[in-house]
Amino acid sequence: MILTVAMMGAVFFAPAVFAKDRRPEVIKQTQPIYPWSMKESGMTGEVTIRFFVDESGDVVDPVIIRSNHSGFEQAAIDAVLKWKFKPGIKDGKAVKTRMQIPLVFHLDGEEGRNAYSYTTPGPSKKDISKMPEGYRYDVAPKPRSVIYPVYPYEQLKNNTKGKASVAVLVDARGKVRKMEITKQSAPEFGLAALAACEYFEFEPATLQGQPTHAIITVSLEFNKGSKFITGEDRDMLRIEKKSPEKIIPAGKLDAMPKMIASRQAPFPLAALRENLTSGEAVVEFYIDSKGMVRLPRIVSNTHPSFGYIAVQTIANWRFEPPRSEGKPVITRARVPINFVPKVKKTRAK
């Protein structure tokens, strides 16, 4: 079986450099590899990445905009970082250009399945009749961008199992507008579930073929069998407990690891609901010898929603491998994140 990926058209944008003498041109475009971890699912993966092509034609600062499964994100980033371009030219000079690329992963020769982790089945006629007026649908919202929740650190460390269910209001454009925890075995699991749902986007529900609002339930289980707990996470727990000397202090690193891929933290809906206008969270985590973030945990926050969304965001960052005396090592990092809600710009009349 051949594993392949399709690359769709690029979008170029950035107000400061939009009008160019020449847009970036691809010189080398390494094919992304369909992740083996996703092979059994047979899913068609969709990942949209935003990045810059710098003055040398290298890809820098990739950011995941959306994906229908986090299992495809690392493969997309790994490939894009290897791409090479002729840089964009403006007024005869090479300039830094922002680009956006959608990637579609599929199993060659097979029809990919939309085997989403979070799927709400279509309702029966009886179910529809019980729905609130204005929120009735006959075709449920279909996830197009999802993310795995982060297992709360203390609960993972202590092998504590848990469950959480979140009622999610999806509007007629597929955007998540409101959320509420309906069930939780512990507050930590409910808040972790909320933070993951912040990143969800959907194909909207429809009623008689027309897009409509819908309320669905996302249920998550936190246990040893959870797909969002990796072997690398478990290895890090063992190192933390039995071999802490393998975690190298920042002062002994050759240089501070450079971030090479990130997500942007949204302003939490729970904070908006409480009319908060700003917030802060400090998160501590490990950077492993491959540059991956492991075991993020909240150090402090001005509101729980800021702490959990910060952890959820940082869990998907990636760094250059930290090094000490030239060798890849594990290190500990601590990062503050400040939150300010986005203000919609209005045109002057």
Coordinates of C-alpha atoms in Angstrom, one line a residue:
M1 CA 0.0 0.0 0.0
I2 CA 1.4 3.4 -1.0
L3 CA 0.9 6.3 1.3
T4 CA 0.6 9.6 -0.4
V5 CA -0.5 13.2 0.2
A6 CA -2.1 15.8 -2.0
M7 CA -1.1 19.4 -1.9
M8 CA -3.6 22.1 -2.8
G9 CA -3.1 25.6 -4.0
A10 CA -1.3 28.1 -1.8
V11 CA -2.6 31.4 -0.6
F12 CA -0.3 34.4 -0.4
F13 CA -1.0 37.3 1.9
A14 CA 0.4 40.0 4.2
P15 CA -0.5 43.6 3.8
A16 CA 3.0 44.9 4.0
V17 CA 4.3 42.7 1.2
F18 CA 1.2 41.8 -0.8
A19 CA 2.1 43.7 -4.0
K20 CA 5.2 42.0 -5.2
D21 CA 7.3 42.0 -8.3
R22 CA 7.4 38.2 -7.9
R23 CA 5.7 35.8 -5.5
P24 CA 7.7 33.0 -3.9
E25 CA 8.4 30.1 -6.3
V26 CA 8.9 26.5 -5.2
I27 CA 12.3 25.0 -5.7
K28 CA 12.0 21.9 -3.5
Q29 CA 8.8 20.5 -2.2
T30 CA 9.2 17.4 -0.1
Q31 CA 6.2 15.1 -0.1
P32 CA 4.6 14.8 3.4
I33 CA 4.4 11.2 4.6
Y34 CA 1.0 9.8 5.7
P35 CA 1.5 9.0 9.4
W36 CA 1.7 5.3 10.2
S37 CA -0.2 6.0 13.4
M38 CA -3.2 7.0 11.3
K39 CA -2.9 4.1 8.8
E40 CA -5.4 1.9 10.6
S41 CA -8.0 4.7 10.7
G42 CA -7.9 5.1 6.9
M43 CA -8.9 8.8 7.4
T44 CA -8.5 11.5 4.8
G45 CA -6.4 14.1 6.6
E46 CA -6.8 17.8 6.1
V47 CA -4.3 20.3 7.5
T48 CA -4.0 24.0 6.8
I49 CA -0.6 25.6 7.7
R50 CA 0.4 29.2 7.7
F51 CA 4.1 30.1 7.4
F52 CA 6.6 32.6 6.2
V53 CA 9.1 32.3 3.3
D54 CA 12.0 34.4 4.4
E55 CA 14.5 36.4 2.4
S56 CA 16.6 33.2 1.8
G57 CA 13.6 31.2 0.6
D58 CA 13.4 29.1 3.8
V59 CA 10.1 28.2 5.5
V60 CA 10.0 29.7 9.0
D61 CA 7.4 30.1 11.8
P62 CA 4.8 27.5 10.7
V63 CA 1.4 27.7 12.5
I64 CA -1.4 25.1 12.3
I65 CA -4.5 27.0 11.3
R66 CA -6.8 24.0 11.4
S67 CA -6.8 20.2 11.0
N68 CA -9.4 17.5 11.1
H69 CA -7.1 15.3 13.3
S70 CA -4.0 16.2 15.2
G71 CA -2.4 12.9 14.1
F72 CA -1.7 14.6 10.7
E73 CA -0.2 17.8 12.0
Q74 CA 3.4 16.7 12.8
A75 CA 3.8 15.1 9.3
A76 CA 2.6 18.3 7.7
I77 CA 5.0 20.5 9.7
D78 CA 7.9 18.1 9.1
A79 CA 7.4 18.3 5.3
V80 CA 6.8 22.1 5.1
L81 CA 9.9 22.9 7.0
K82 CA 12.0 21.1 4.3
W83 CA 10.5 23.1 1.5
K84 CA 12.6 25.6 -0.4
F85 CA 11.5 28.6 -2.4
K86 CA 12.8 31.4 -4.5
P87 CA 11.9 34.3 -2.2
G88 CA 9.3 36.9 -3.1
I89 CA 10.7 40.0 -4.7
K90 CA 9.4 43.6 -4.1
D91 CA 11.1 46.6 -5.6
G92 CA 13.9 44.4 -6.7
K93 CA 14.6 43.1 -3.2
A94 CA 13.9 39.7 -1.5
V95 CA 11.2 40.1 1.1
K96 CA 9.6 37.9 3.8
T97 CA 6.2 36.6 2.6
R98 CA 3.4 35.0 4.5
M99 CA 1.7 32.0 2.9
Q100 CA -1.0 29.5 3.7
I101 CA -1.1 26.0 2.4
P102 CA -3.8 23.3 2.7
L103 CA -2.6 19.7 2.7
V104 CA -4.8 16.7 2.1
F105 CA -3.5 13.3 3.2
H106 CA -5.0 10.1 1.8
L107 CA -4.2 6.4 1.4
D108 CA -3.4 5.9 -2.3
G109 CA -6.0 3.9 -4.2
E110 CA -8.4 4.0 -1.3
E111 CA -11.4 6.2 -0.5
G112 CA -10.4 8.0 2.7
R113 CA -12.9 7.7 5.5
N114 CA -14.1 10.6 7.6
A115 CA -13.6 8.6 10.7
Y116 CA -13.5 11.5 13.0
S117 CA -12.8 11.1 16.7
Y118 CA -15.8 13.2 17.6
T119 CA -18.9 12.5 15.6
T120 CA -22.6 13.1 16.4
P121 CA -24.9 10.7 14.6
G122 CA -27.9 12.0 12.7
P123 CA -31.0 12.4 14.9
S124 CA -34.3 10.5 14.6
K125 CA -37.5 12.4 13.8
K126 CA -38.4 12.0 17.5
D127 CA -35.1 13.5 18.5
I128 CA -35.7 16.4 16.1
S129 CA -39.1 17.2 17.6
K130 CA -37.5 17.4 21.1
M131 CA -34.9 20.0 20.0
P132 CA -35.3 23.7 20.9
E133 CA -36.9 25.8 18.2
G134 CA -34.1 27.3 16.1
Y135 CA -31.6 24.5 17.0
R136 CA -33.3 21.6 15.1
Y137 CA -31.3 19.8 12.5
D138 CA -31.6 16.6 10.5
V139 CA -27.9 16.4 9.5
A140 CA -25.5 16.8 12.4
P141 CA -22.5 19.1 12.3
K142 CA -19.4 17.3 10.9
P143 CA -16.0 18.1 12.5
R144 CA -13.5 19.6 10.1
S145 CA -11.0 20.8 12.6
V146 CA -10.4 19.0 15.9
I147 CA -7.7 18.7 18.4
Y148 CA -6.9 16.1 21.2
P149 CA -7.4 17.4 24.7
V150 CA -4.4 17.5 27.0
Y151 CA -4.6 15.0 29.9
P152 CA -4.4 17.1 33.1
Y153 CA -0.8 16.7 34.4
E154 CA -1.6 15.8 38.1
Q155 CA -4.3 13.3 37.0
L156 CA -2.0 11.7 34.4
K157 CA 0.9 11.5 36.9
N158 CA -1.3 9.8 39.5
N159 CA -3.0 7.6 36.9
T160 CA -6.4 9.1 37.7
K161 CA -9.1 8.2 35.2
G162 CA -11.9 10.6 34.3
K163 CA -14.7 11.6 31.9
A164 CA -16.2 14.9 30.7
S165 CA -19.0 15.9 28.4
V166 CA -19.4 19.3 26.9
A167 CA -22.6 20.8 25.3
V168 CA -21.4 22.8 22.2
L169 CA -23.4 25.4 20.3
V170 CA -22.4 25.4 16.7
D171 CA -23.7 28.2 14.6
A172 CA -24.9 28.1 11.0
R173 CA -21.3 28.9 9.8
G174 CA -19.8 25.9 11.7
K175 CA -18.2 28.1 14.4
V176 CA -18.3 27.2 18.1
R177 CA -20.2 30.0 19.9
K178 CA -21.0 28.7 23.4
M179 CA -19.9 25.7 25.5
E180 CA -21.0 24.3 28.8
I181 CA -19.8 21.3 30.8
T182 CA -22.7 18.9 31.3
K183 CA -20.8 16.1 33.1
Q184 CA -17.4 15.7 34.7
S185 CA -15.8 13.2 37.0
A186 CA -13.5 16.0 38.2
P187 CA -13.2 19.7 37.4
E188 CA -9.8 19.2 35.8
F189 CA -11.3 16.9 33.1
G190 CA -14.2 19.2 32.4
L191 CA -11.8 22.2 31.9
A192 CA -9.4 20.2 29.8
A193 CA -12.4 19.1 27.6
L194 CA -13.6 22.7 27.2
A195 CA -10.1 23.9 26.2
A196 CA -10.0 21.3 23.4
C197 CA -13.4 22.2 22.1
E198 CA -12.2 25.8 21.8
Y199 CA -10.3 24.7 18.7
F200 CA -13.1 22.8 17.0
E201 CA -14.7 23.9 13.7
F202 CA -17.5 22.1 11.9
E203 CA -19.3 21.8 8.7
P204 CA -22.6 23.3 10.0
A205 CA -25.7 21.2 10.7
T206 CA -28.5 21.4 8.2
L207 CA -32.3 21.2 8.4
Q208 CA -34.0 20.4 5.1
G209 CA -30.8 21.2 3.3
Q210 CA -30.3 24.6 4.9
P211 CA -27.4 25.5 7.4
T212 CA -28.7 26.0 10.9
H213 CA -27.6 26.3 14.5
A214 CA -27.1 23.1 16.5
I215 CA -26.3 22.0 20.0
I216 CA -24.3 18.8 20.2
T217 CA -22.5 16.9 22.9
V218 CA -18.8 16.1 22.9
S219 CA -17.8 13.3 25.3
L220 CA -14.3 12.5 26.2
E221 CA -12.7 9.8 28.3
F222 CA -9.3 10.2 30.1
N223 CA -7.6 6.8 30.8
K224 CA -4.6 4.7 29.9
G225 CA -6.2 3.8 26.6
S226 CA -6.8 7.4 25.5
K227 CA -5.4 8.0 22.1
F228 CA -4.1 11.4 23.2
I229 CA -1.6 9.8 25.6
T230 CA 1.5 8.7 23.7
G231 CA 4.4 6.4 24.6
E232 CA 6.7 9.4 24.7
D233 CA 4.5 11.0 27.3
R234 CA 4.7 7.9 29.5
D235 CA 8.5 7.8 29.0
M236 CA 8.7 11.4 30.2
L237 CA 6.8 10.6 33.3
R238 CA 9.2 7.8 34.0
I239 CA 12.2 10.0 33.4
E240 CA 10.7 12.7 35.7
K241 CA 10.2 10.2 38.5
K242 CA 13.2 7.8 38.2
S243 CA 15.9 9.7 36.2
P244 CA 15.5 13.5 36.8
E245 CA 19.2 14.0 36.2
K246 CA 18.4 13.5 32.5
I247 CA 16.5 16.7 32.5
I248 CA 19.1 19.4 31.7
P249 CA 18.7 22.9 33.3
A250 CA 18.4 25.8 30.9
G251 CA 21.7 27.2 32.2
K252 CA 23.6 24.1 30.9
L253 CA 22.2 24.3 27.3
D254 CA 24.3 25.4 24.4
A255 CA 21.5 27.9 23.5
M256 CA 17.9 28.4 24.3
P257 CA 15.8 26.2 21.9
K258 CA 14.2 28.1 19.1
M259 CA 10.5 27.7 18.4
I260 CA 9.9 26.3 14.9
A261 CA 6.1 25.7 15.0
S262 CA 3.3 27.0 17.1
R263 CA -0.4 27.5 17.5
Q264 CA -2.0 30.7 18.6
A265 CA -4.1 30.7 21.8
P266 CA -7.7 31.9 21.4
F267 CA -9.3 34.0 24.1
P268 CA -11.4 31.5 26.0
L269 CA -15.2 31.6 25.5
A270 CA -15.6 31.0 29.3
A271 CA -13.6 34.2 30.0
L272 CA -15.7 36.2 27.5
R273 CA -18.9 34.9 29.2
E274 CA -17.7 36.3 32.5
N275 CA -16.9 39.7 30.8
L276 CA -13.1 39.3 31.4
T277 CA -11.1 41.7 29.2
S278 CA -7.6 40.2 29.7
G279 CA -5.8 37.3 31.4
E280 CA -2.6 35.5 31.9
A281 CA -1.3 32.0 32.4
V282 CA 2.1 30.6 33.1
V283 CA 2.8 27.0 31.8
E284 CA 5.7 24.7 32.6
F285 CA 6.6 21.9 30.3
Y286 CA 9.5 19.7 29.0
I287 CA 11.1 19.9 25.6
D288 CA 12.3 16.5 24.6
S289 CA 15.4 15.6 22.6
K290 CA 13.3 15.9 19.4
G291 CA 12.0 19.3 20.2
M292 CA 8.5 18.1 21.1
V293 CA 6.5 19.6 24.1
R294 CA 5.8 17.0 26.8
L295 CA 3.6 17.1 30.0
P296 CA 2.6 20.8 30.0
R297 CA 1.1 21.9 33.3
I298 CA -0.4 25.1 34.8
V299 CA 1.9 27.0 37.1
S300 CA -0.5 30.0 37.6
N301 CA -3.4 31.7 35.9
T302 CA -5.7 34.6 36.5
H303 CA -8.8 32.4 35.6
P304 CA -8.9 28.6 35.1
S305 CA -9.9 29.0 31.4
F306 CA -6.7 30.8 30.6
G307 CA -4.6 28.1 32.2
Y308 CA -6.2 25.2 30.4
I309 CA -6.3 26.9 27.0
A310 CA -2.6 27.9 27.5
V311 CA -1.7 24.2 28.2
Q312 CA -3.8 23.1 25.2
T313 CA -2.0 25.6 23.0
I314 CA 1.5 25.0 24.1
A315 CA 1.1 21.2 23.8
N316 CA 1.2 21.7 20.1
W317 CA 4.3 23.9 19.9
R318 CA 7.5 22.5 18.5
F319 CA 11.1 23.6 19.1
E320 CA 14.5 22.9 17.7
P321 CA 16.0 20.0 19.8
P322 CA 17.7 21.4 22.9
R323 CA 21.4 20.7 23.0
S324 CA 24.1 20.5 25.7
E325 CA 27.7 20.0 24.5
G326 CA 26.3 19.5 21.0
K327 CA 24.1 16.5 22.0
P328 CA 20.2 16.5 22.0
V329 CA 18.8 16.6 25.5
I330 CA 15.7 17.1 27.5
T331 CA 15.1 20.4 29.2
R332 CA 12.4 22.2 31.2
A333 CA 10.8 25.4 30.1
R334 CA 8.3 27.9 31.6
V335 CA 6.3 30.3 29.4
P336 CA 3.8 33.1 30.2
I337 CA 0.9 33.8 27.8
N338 CA -1.1 37.0 27.9
F339 CA -4.7 37.0 26.6
V340 CA -6.5 39.9 25.1
P341 CA -9.7 39.4 23.1
K342 CA -9.7 40.2 19.4
V343 CA -11.6 43.4 18.6
K344 CA -13.6 43.4 15.3
K345 CA -12.7 46.3 13.2
T346 CA -15.6 48.3 11.8
R347 CA -15.4 50.4 8.7
A348 CA -16.0 54.1 9.0
K349 CA -19.2 55.3 7.3

